[in-house]
Tab-separated table of C-alpha atoms in Angstrom:
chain	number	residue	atom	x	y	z
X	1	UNK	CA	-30.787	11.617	14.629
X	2	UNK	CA	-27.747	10.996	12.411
X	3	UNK	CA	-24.774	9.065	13.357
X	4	UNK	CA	-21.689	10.714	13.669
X	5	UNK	CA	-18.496	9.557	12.306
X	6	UNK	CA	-15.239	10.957	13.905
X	7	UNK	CA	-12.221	11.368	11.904
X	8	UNK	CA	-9.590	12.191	14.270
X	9	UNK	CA	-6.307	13.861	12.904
X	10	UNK	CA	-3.798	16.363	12.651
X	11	UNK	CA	-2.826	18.277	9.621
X	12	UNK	CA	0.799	17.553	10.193
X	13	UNK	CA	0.889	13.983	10.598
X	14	UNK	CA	2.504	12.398	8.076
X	15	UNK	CA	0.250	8.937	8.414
X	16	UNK	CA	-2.599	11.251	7.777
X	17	UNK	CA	-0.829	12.274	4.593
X	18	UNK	CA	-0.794	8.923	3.951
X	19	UNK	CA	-4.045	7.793	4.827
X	20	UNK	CA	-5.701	10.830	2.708
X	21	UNK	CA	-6.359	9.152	-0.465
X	22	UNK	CA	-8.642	6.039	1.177
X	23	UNK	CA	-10.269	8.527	3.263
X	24	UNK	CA	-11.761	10.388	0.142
X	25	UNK	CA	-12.112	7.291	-0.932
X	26	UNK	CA	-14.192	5.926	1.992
X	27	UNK	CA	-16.218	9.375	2.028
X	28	UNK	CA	-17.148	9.371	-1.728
X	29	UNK	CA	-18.446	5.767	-0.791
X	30	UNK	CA	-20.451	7.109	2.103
X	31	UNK	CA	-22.079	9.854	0.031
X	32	UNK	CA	-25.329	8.117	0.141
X	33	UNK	CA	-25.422	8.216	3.974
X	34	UNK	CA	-24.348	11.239	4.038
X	35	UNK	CA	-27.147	12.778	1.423
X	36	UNK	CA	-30.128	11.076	3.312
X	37	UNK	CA	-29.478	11.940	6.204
X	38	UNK	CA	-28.432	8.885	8.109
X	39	UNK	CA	-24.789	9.532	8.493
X	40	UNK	CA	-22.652	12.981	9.281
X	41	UNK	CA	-19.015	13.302	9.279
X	42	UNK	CA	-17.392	15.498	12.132
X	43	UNK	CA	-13.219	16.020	12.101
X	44	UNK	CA	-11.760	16.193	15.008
X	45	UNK	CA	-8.586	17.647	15.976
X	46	UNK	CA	-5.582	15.355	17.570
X	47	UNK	CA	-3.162	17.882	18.786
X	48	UNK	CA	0.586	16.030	17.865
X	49	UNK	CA	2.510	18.585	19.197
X	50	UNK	CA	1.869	22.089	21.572
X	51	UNK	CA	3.137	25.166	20.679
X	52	UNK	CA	7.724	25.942	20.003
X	53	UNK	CA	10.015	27.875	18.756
X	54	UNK	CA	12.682	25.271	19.185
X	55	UNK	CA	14.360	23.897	16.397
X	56	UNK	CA	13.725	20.188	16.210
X	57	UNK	CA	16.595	17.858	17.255
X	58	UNK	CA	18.595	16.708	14.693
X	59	UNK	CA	17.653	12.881	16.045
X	60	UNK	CA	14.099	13.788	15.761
X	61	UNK	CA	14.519	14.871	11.834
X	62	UNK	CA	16.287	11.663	11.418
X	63	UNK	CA	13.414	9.774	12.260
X	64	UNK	CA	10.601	12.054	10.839
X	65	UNK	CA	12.269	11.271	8.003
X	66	UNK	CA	12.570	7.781	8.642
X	67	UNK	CA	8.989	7.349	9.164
X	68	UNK	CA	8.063	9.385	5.761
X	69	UNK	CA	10.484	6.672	4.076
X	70	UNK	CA	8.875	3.991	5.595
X	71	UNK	CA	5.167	5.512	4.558
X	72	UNK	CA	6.707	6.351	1.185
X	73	UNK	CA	7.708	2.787	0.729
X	74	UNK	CA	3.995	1.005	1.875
X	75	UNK	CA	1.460	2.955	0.776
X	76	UNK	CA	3.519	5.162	-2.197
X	77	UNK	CA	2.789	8.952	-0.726
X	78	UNK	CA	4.687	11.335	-2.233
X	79	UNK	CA	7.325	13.012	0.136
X	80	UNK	CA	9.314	16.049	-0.829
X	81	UNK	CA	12.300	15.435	1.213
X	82	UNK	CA	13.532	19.503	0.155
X	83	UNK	CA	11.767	20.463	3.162
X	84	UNK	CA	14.548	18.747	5.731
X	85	UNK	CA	17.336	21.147	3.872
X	86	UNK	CA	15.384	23.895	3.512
X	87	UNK	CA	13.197	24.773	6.344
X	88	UNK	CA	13.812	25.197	10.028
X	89	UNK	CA	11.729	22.078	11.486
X	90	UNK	CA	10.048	22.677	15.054
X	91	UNK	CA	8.521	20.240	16.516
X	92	UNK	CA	4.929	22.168	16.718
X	93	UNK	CA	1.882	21.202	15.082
X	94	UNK	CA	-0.554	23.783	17.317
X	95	UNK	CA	-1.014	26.427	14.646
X	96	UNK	CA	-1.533	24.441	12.057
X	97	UNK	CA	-4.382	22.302	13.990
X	98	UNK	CA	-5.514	26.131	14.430
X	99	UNK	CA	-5.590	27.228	11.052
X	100	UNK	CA	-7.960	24.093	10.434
X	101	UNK	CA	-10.543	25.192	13.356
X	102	UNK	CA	-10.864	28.976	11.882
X	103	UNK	CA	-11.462	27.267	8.372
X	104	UNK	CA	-14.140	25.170	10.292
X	105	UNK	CA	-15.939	28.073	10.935
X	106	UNK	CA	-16.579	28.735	7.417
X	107	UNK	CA	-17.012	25.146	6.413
X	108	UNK	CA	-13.610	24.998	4.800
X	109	UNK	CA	-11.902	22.516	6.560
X	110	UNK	CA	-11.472	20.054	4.759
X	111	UNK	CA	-9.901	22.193	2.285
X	112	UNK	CA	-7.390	23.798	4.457
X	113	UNK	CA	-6.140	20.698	5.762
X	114	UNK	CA	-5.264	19.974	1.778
X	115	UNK	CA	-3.926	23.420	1.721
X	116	UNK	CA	-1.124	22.398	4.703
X	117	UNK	CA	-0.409	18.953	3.707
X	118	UNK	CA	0.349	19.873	0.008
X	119	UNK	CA	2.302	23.101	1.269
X	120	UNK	CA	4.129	20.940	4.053
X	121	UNK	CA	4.935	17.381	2.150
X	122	UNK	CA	4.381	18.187	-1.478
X	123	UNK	CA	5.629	22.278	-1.610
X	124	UNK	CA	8.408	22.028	1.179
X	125	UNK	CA	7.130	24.637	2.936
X	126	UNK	CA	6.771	24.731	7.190
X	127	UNK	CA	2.744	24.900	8.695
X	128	UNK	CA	4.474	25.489	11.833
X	129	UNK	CA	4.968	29.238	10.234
X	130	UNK	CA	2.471	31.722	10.308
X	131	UNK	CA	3.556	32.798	6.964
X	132	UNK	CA	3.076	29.722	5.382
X	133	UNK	CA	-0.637	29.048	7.409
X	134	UNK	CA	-1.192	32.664	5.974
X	135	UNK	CA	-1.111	31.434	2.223
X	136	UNK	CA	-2.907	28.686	3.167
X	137	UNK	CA	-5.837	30.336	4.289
X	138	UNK	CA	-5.857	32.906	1.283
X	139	UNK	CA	-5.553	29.652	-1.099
X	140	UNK	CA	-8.637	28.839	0.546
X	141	UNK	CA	-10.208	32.350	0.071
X	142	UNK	CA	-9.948	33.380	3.613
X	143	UNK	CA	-8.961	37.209	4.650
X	144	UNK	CA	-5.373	37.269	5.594
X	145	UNK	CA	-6.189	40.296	8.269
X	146	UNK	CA	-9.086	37.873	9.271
X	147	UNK	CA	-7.439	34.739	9.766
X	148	UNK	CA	-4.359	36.296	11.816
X	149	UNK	CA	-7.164	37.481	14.071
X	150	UNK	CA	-9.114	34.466	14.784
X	151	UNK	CA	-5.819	32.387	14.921
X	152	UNK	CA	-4.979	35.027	17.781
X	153	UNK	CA	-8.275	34.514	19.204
X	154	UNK	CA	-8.063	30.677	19.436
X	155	UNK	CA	-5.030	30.676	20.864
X	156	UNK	CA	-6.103	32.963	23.805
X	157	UNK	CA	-9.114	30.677	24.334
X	158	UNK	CA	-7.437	27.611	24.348
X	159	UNK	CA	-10.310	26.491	22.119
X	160	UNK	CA	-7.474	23.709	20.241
X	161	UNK	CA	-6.670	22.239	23.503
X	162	UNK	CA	-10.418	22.219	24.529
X	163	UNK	CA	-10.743	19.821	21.187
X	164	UNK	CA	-7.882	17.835	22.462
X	165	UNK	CA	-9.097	17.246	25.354
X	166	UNK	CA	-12.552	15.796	23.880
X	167	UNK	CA	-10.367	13.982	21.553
X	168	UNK	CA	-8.974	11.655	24.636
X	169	UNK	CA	-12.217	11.963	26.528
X	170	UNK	CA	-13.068	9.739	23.453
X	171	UNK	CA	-9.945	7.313	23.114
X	172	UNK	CA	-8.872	8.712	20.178
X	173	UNK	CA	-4.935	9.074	21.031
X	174	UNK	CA	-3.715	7.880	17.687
X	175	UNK	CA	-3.550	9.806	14.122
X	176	UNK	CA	-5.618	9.088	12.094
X	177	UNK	CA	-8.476	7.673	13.934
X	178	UNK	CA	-12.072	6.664	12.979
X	179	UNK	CA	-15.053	5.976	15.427
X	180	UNK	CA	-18.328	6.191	14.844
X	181	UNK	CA	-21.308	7.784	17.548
X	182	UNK	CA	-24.774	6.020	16.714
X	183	UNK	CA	-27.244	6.138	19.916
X	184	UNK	CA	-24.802	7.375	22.290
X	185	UNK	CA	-22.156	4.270	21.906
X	186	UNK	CA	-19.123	4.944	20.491
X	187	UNK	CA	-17.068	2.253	18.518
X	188	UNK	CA	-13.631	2.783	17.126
X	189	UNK	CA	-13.361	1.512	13.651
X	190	UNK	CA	-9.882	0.449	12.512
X	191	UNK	CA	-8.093	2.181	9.639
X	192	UNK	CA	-7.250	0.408	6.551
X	193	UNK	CA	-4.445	2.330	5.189
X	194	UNK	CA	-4.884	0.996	1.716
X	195	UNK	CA	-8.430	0.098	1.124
X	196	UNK	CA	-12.133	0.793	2.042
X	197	UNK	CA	-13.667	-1.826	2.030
X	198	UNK	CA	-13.157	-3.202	6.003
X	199	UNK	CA	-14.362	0.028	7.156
X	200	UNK	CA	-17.343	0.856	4.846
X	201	UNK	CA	-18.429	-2.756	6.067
X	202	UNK	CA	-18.007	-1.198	9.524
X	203	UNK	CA	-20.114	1.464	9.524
X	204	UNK	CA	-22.688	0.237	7.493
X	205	UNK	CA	-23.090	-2.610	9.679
X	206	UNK	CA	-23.464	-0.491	12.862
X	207	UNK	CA	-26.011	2.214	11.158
X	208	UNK	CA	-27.447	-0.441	10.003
């Protein structure tokens, strides 16, 4: 049996953003694992914030912002900062954690979690709008009529918070987070914002 190595996130969280290039970077490096069998990689979904239609406080955009700076400034992510003037923030990351489970289903994923992060920090546009999750999913090559329907269906099913719930069962609270299952233990692996080397040490140490 494989081991399994959790990547806990959410598509909206800005040190996920951040972390994105050294985790392709870190997976390309695990390709051999991952073609023989030994080692499987399973997302998980973190759940930053439930369902509104609330605009976001203007104290709360202040420090979003703050934190993109900051992110910006260490690790040199891009940040299009057009998206404070010229979208309606709400503090509501639920849909787009949604959109990412119906693109599960047809092993798409990964690339739908692109899809929001490049619409949301690169494109100024707001994955806590259906509209935008819409273009998303067709980006991805996923029926608009479809998607709407599954989102719809998730929601009623409470199949995201299910996921959440799993997500603290296994002490993954923070975004991103890495852990890896091998023989029924568990061990968190600390994330190296910057380079791969710490954790590919990590995991090859415990698959050994």
């Amino acid at each position: 049996m494989s081991a399994k190595l959790i990547y806990c996130y959410d598509p909206m969280c800005s040190w996920c953003w951040g972390f994105k290039p050294t985790w392709n970077a870190l997976k390309t490096e695990l390709q051999p694992l991952l073609d023989n069998g030994k080692l499987e990689i399973v997302y998980l979904l973190g759940g930053l914030a439930a369902d509104s239609d609330e605009p976001m406080t203007a104290q709360m955009q202040t420090n979003l912002q703050g934190i993109w700076r900051h992110i910006n400034q260490q690790l040199g992510t891009e940040f299009n900062f057009d998206f404070w003037r010229d979208c309606k923030p709400r503090r509501s990351t639920y849909p787009a954690c949604r959109a990412c489970l119906v693109a599960r289903k047809f092993n798409l994923e990964s690339d739908m979690l692109s899809q929001i992060q490049q619409a949301y920090y690169l494109n100024a546009q707001n994955p806590s709008d259906l509209e935008t999750l819409q273009q998303c999913a067709e980006a991805i090559g996923l029926d608009k009529q479809e998607f709407i329907k599954a989102m719809q269906e998730l929601k009623q099913a409470n199949s995201l918070e299910k996921e959440i719930d799993q997500a603290r069962q296994l002490q993954l609270n923070s975004f991103p987070s890495l852990a890896l299952l091998n023989n029924n233990q568990l061990t968190h692996i600390p994330i190296d914002y910057q380079h791969t080397q710490s954790m590919k040490e990590t995991i090859d140490q415990l698959i050994g």
